[in-house]
C-alpha cells in the first residue's frame, strides 16, 4: 500500500468511532483488511498499555512483536478503535525484521479497545487486543499545551537518543529476542493539532496539522516508515528497536502542511 493510499485509508476511518464496542472494530478491520484472516496474536504480540491513562493527551503505548519461527515482521498497525482517527500509527519495515518493538506517545480520546496488528513476511496477520481507560478529558479536543503561534518556532526540531536495552514488557521467548536489540527514541517538536481544538482566545478551531510521516534510515538504508495521525501526542516521541550494530541514523519528518525536517546523527558506541 502506498503512503498516499494509506493516508486515504486513515482518513476514511475517521468517522468509525461513532460505532460502539466490537462493531467499531469489525468495521475498521473490514476497511483495512477486507476478508483476510486475523490470527490470534497472544504468542506473537506483547502489548504494554496502562489500565487507565495518567494523561489522556500523552499516553505511552508500546508493544513487542516476535513472529512465528521462520517468518519476520513486515508491518504493524496501531488502532485505537474509538479515537477520531482510529488507525493511529502504522510502521512499515523496509526489510522485514525477526522482531520489532515500538513505544509511541498518543492521545487517547476516551475509553477504547486497543488493537495491534502485525503482518509477517509470509502474508499472515496476527492481532492482539487490550483496553485503555481514560480520565474523560477528551484528549483530541483538549486545548494545546503550548501557544499555537509560539509552537511554530520550534516545529520540526528532532532529537535522537539511545538506550542500551528494551523495557522488560515481554515474557518467555520474547525476552530473549528483545535482548538482541537496542532502543532508539525519536523526539519531534510538533504541536500535532487535531483539528478539534479551539484557540483559547478567539475560540475558533485551530486547523488540523499533525506529523504525517517519519522515515528512519539506518546506515544510509531505509529501516522503517511510520505513518502518523491526529492520535499522536503534542511533541510526540517514537521509540523503536534497532539492530545494535547500527552506526548512523537519518530521520525525515513530514507534516500535513508539507513541512519537512531532517536529522542526521552518528550513533557512537553502537
Coordinates of C-alpha atoms in Angstrom, one line a residue:
X1 CA 0.0 0.0 0.0
X2 CA 1.5 3.4 -1.0
X3 CA 1.7 6.2 1.6
X4 CA -1.0 8.2 -0.3
X5 CA -3.3 5.2 -0.2
X6 CA -2.6 4.6 3.4
X7 CA -3.2 8.2 4.3
X8 CA -6.5 8.0 2.5
X9 CA -7.4 4.9 4.4
X10 CA -6.6 6.6 7.7
X11 CA -9.0 9.5 6.8
X12 CA -11.7 7.1 5.6
X13 CA -11.7 5.6 9.1
X14 CA -12.2 8.9 10.8
X15 CA -16.0 8.5 11.3
X16 CA -15.9 5.0 12.5
X17 CA -15.7 5.7 16.3
X18 CA -19.4 6.7 16.2
X19 CA -20.0 2.9 16.3
X20 CA -19.8 1.3 19.6
X21 CA -17.6 -1.5 21.0
X22 CA -17.0 -4.6 18.9
X23 CA -18.9 -3.1 16.0
X24 CA -16.4 -0.4 15.6
X25 CA -13.5 -2.9 15.4
X26 CA -15.4 -5.0 12.9
X27 CA -15.8 -2.1 10.6
X28 CA -12.2 -0.9 11.0
X29 CA -11.0 -4.5 10.4
X30 CA -13.1 -4.8 7.2
X31 CA -11.9 -1.4 5.9
X32 CA -8.2 -2.3 6.4
X33 CA -8.0 -6.0 5.7
X34 CA -11.2 -7.0 3.9
X35 CA -11.6 -10.8 4.0
X36 CA -8.1 -11.5 5.2
X37 CA -7.9 -13.8 8.3
X38 CA -6.6 -12.2 11.5
X39 CA -5.0 -14.8 13.7
X40 CA -4.7 -14.8 17.5
X41 CA -1.6 -12.9 18.4
X42 CA -1.3 -13.8 22.0
X43 CA 2.0 -15.6 21.5
X44 CA 3.3 -13.1 18.9
X45 CA 2.4 -9.6 20.3
X46 CA 3.0 -8.4 23.8
X47 CA 1.2 -5.0 24.5
X48 CA 2.3 -2.6 27.2
X49 CA -0.6 -0.1 27.8
X50 CA -1.8 1.5 31.1
X51 CA -5.0 0.3 32.6
X52 CA -6.0 3.9 32.9
X53 CA -4.2 6.8 31.2
X54 CA -2.2 9.1 33.6
X55 CA -2.5 11.8 31.0
X56 CA -5.1 11.4 28.2
X57 CA -3.2 13.8 26.0
X58 CA 0.1 11.9 26.3
X59 CA 0.0 8.2 26.9
X60 CA 2.7 5.7 26.2
X61 CA 1.5 2.7 24.1
X62 CA 4.1 0.0 23.4
X63 CA 4.4 -3.5 22.0
X64 CA 6.9 -6.1 21.2
X65 CA 6.3 -8.4 18.2
X66 CA 8.1 -11.7 17.7
X67 CA 6.7 -13.6 14.7
X68 CA 6.5 -17.4 14.4
X69 CA 9.7 -19.2 13.7
X70 CA 10.8 -18.9 10.1
X71 CA 9.0 -15.6 9.5
X72 CA 9.7 -11.9 10.1
X73 CA 7.7 -8.8 10.9
X74 CA 7.0 -6.6 7.9
X75 CA 4.3 -4.2 9.0
X76 CA 2.5 -3.1 12.2
X77 CA -0.8 -1.2 12.7
X78 CA -1.7 0.5 16.0
X79 CA -5.5 1.0 16.2
X80 CA -7.4 3.0 18.9
X81 CA -10.9 1.9 18.0
X82 CA -12.8 4.8 19.5
X83 CA -10.4 7.6 18.6
X84 CA -11.5 10.1 16.0
X85 CA -8.8 8.7 13.7
X86 CA -8.7 5.0 14.8
X87 CA -5.7 4.0 12.7
X88 CA -3.3 5.9 14.9
X89 CA 0.1 4.8 13.6
X90 CA 1.5 2.3 11.0
X91 CA 5.0 1.1 10.9
X92 CA 6.2 -0.4 7.6
X93 CA 9.6 -2.1 7.7
X94 CA 11.6 -1.7 4.5
X95 CA 13.2 -5.1 5.2
X96 CA 11.3 -7.5 7.4
X97 CA 12.8 -8.0 10.8
X98 CA 13.0 -11.0 13.1
X99 CA 11.5 -8.9 15.9
X100 CA 10.2 -5.3 16.4
X101 CA 9.4 -3.1 19.3
X102 CA 7.7 0.3 19.3
X103 CA 6.7 2.8 22.0
X104 CA 4.8 5.9 20.9
X105 CA 3.1 8.8 22.8
X106 CA -0.6 9.0 21.9
X107 CA -3.7 10.9 22.6
X108 CA -6.4 8.6 23.9
X109 CA -9.7 10.4 23.5
X110 CA -11.8 8.1 25.6
X111 CA -12.1 4.5 26.9
X112 CA -11.2 2.3 23.9
X113 CA -10.1 -1.1 22.8
X114 CA -6.5 -1.0 21.5
X115 CA -5.6 -3.4 18.7
X116 CA -2.1 -4.1 17.5
X117 CA -1.9 -6.0 14.2
X118 CA 1.3 -7.4 12.8
X119 CA 1.8 -8.7 9.3
X120 CA 4.5 -11.3 8.8
X121 CA 6.7 -11.9 5.8
X122 CA 4.6 -14.9 4.7
X123 CA 1.5 -12.6 4.5
X124 CA -0.2 -13.7 7.7
X125 CA -1.9 -11.2 10.0
X126 CA -1.8 -11.5 13.8
X127 CA -3.9 -9.4 16.2
X128 CA -3.7 -8.7 19.9
X129 CA -6.2 -6.6 21.9
X130 CA -6.0 -4.6 25.1
X131 CA -8.3 -2.0 26.6
X132 CA -7.4 1.5 27.8
X133 CA -9.5 3.6 30.2
X134 CA -9.2 7.4 30.4
X135 CA -10.0 10.2 32.8
X136 CA -12.5 11.6 30.4
X137 CA -10.8 14.8 29.4
X138 CA -11.4 14.3 25.6
X139 CA -7.7 14.5 24.6
X140 CA -8.3 15.1 20.9
X141 CA -10.3 18.3 21.7
X142 CA -8.3 19.4 24.7
X143 CA -6.6 22.8 24.4
X144 CA -3.0 22.7 23.2
X145 CA -0.3 22.6 25.9
X146 CA 1.6 25.4 24.2
X147 CA 0.6 28.6 22.4
X148 CA -0.1 27.7 18.7
X149 CA 2.0 30.6 17.4
X150 CA 4.9 30.0 19.8
X151 CA 4.9 26.3 18.9
X152 CA 5.8 27.2 15.3
X153 CA 9.2 28.5 16.3
X154 CA 10.5 25.0 17.2
X155 CA 8.3 23.0 14.9
X156 CA 10.2 20.2 13.2
X157 CA 13.1 20.0 15.6
X158 CA 14.2 16.4 16.0
X159 CA 16.3 14.8 18.8
X160 CA 17.5 11.2 18.8
X161 CA 18.7 9.3 21.9
X162 CA 19.7 5.7 22.6
X163 CA 19.1 3.3 25.4
X164 CA 21.1 0.1 26.0
X165 CA 18.1 -2.2 26.3
X166 CA 14.4 -2.5 25.7
X167 CA 12.0 -2.4 28.7
X168 CA 11.0 -5.8 30.0
X169 CA 7.4 -6.0 28.9
X170 CA 7.7 -9.3 27.1
X171 CA 7.6 -12.8 28.6
X172 CA 9.4 -16.1 27.9
X173 CA 10.8 -16.3 24.3
X174 CA 10.0 -12.7 23.6
X175 CA 12.6 -11.6 26.2
X176 CA 15.5 -13.5 24.5
X177 CA 14.8 -11.9 21.2
X178 CA 14.4 -8.4 22.7
X179 CA 17.8 -8.6 24.4
X180 CA 19.5 -8.7 21.0
X181 CA 18.2 -5.2 20.1
X182 CA 18.8 -1.6 21.3
X183 CA 16.2 1.1 21.8
X184 CA 16.2 4.4 19.9
X185 CA 13.9 7.3 20.8
X186 CA 13.0 10.0 18.3
X187 CA 11.5 13.1 19.9
X188 CA 9.8 15.5 17.5
X189 CA 8.8 19.1 18.3
X190 CA 5.4 19.5 16.8
X191 CA 2.0 20.9 18.1
X192 CA 0.1 18.0 16.5
X193 CA -3.1 19.9 16.1
X194 CA -6.1 17.6 15.8
X195 CA -8.5 20.0 14.1
X196 CA -10.8 19.5 17.1
X197 CA -9.1 22.1 19.4
X198 CA -10.1 25.7 19.8
X199 CA -7.9 28.7 20.2
X200 CA -8.4 29.7 23.9
X201 CA -8.7 33.4 23.0
X202 CA -10.6 33.5 19.7
X203 CA -12.4 30.2 20.4
X204 CA -12.0 29.4 16.7
X205 CA -10.9 25.9 15.7
X206 CA -7.2 25.5 15.2
X207 CA -6.6 24.0 11.7
X208 CA -5.5 20.4 11.6
X209 CA -1.8 19.9 11.4
X210 CA 0.0 16.7 12.5
X211 CA 3.0 14.6 11.8
X212 CA 2.1 12.7 8.7
X213 CA 5.2 10.5 8.3
X214 CA 8.5 9.7 10.0
X215 CA 11.1 7.9 7.8
X216 CA 14.1 6.4 9.5
X217 CA 17.2 5.2 7.7
X218 CA 19.9 3.3 9.5
X219 CA 23.4 3.3 8.0
X220 CA 22.0 5.1 4.9
X221 CA 19.4 2.4 4.2
X222 CA 15.7 2.7 4.8
X223 CA 14.7 0.9 8.0
X224 CA 11.1 1.9 8.8
X225 CA 8.4 4.3 7.5
X226 CA 5.9 5.4 10.1
X227 CA 2.6 7.0 9.1
X228 CA 1.0 9.2 11.8
X229 CA -2.4 10.6 12.6
X230 CA -4.1 13.1 14.9
X231 CA -3.7 10.5 17.6
X232 CA 0.0 11.4 18.0
X233 CA 0.5 13.5 21.1
X234 CA 1.8 17.0 21.1
X235 CA 5.6 16.8 20.7
X236 CA 5.4 13.1 20.0
X237 CA 8.1 10.6 20.9
X238 CA 8.6 7.5 18.9
X239 CA 10.7 4.7 20.4
X240 CA 11.6 1.6 18.4
X241 CA 14.0 -1.3 18.4
X242 CA 17.1 -1.1 16.1
X243 CA 19.9 -3.5 15.4
X244 CA 22.7 -2.9 17.9
X245 CA 25.2 -2.8 15.1
X246 CA 23.7 0.5 13.6
X247 CA 26.3 3.3 13.2
X248 CA 24.2 6.2 11.9
X249 CA 20.6 7.3 11.7
X250 CA 18.7 9.7 9.3
X251 CA 15.3 10.9 10.3
X252 CA 12.9 12.7 7.9
X253 CA 9.7 14.1 9.4
X254 CA 6.9 15.4 7.1
X255 CA 3.7 17.0 8.4
X256 CA 0.3 17.6 6.8
X257 CA 1.2 21.2 5.8
X258 CA 4.2 19.9 3.8
X259 CA 6.9 20.9 6.3
X260 CA 9.9 18.6 6.0
X261 CA 12.6 18.4 8.6
X262 CA 15.7 16.2 8.7
X263 CA 18.3 15.0 11.1
X264 CA 21.5 13.0 10.6
X265 CA 23.3 11.6 13.6
X266 CA 26.1 9.2 14.2
X267 CA 25.3 6.5 16.8
X268 CA 28.6 6.5 18.7
X269 CA 29.2 3.5 20.8
X270 CA 27.0 1.1 18.9

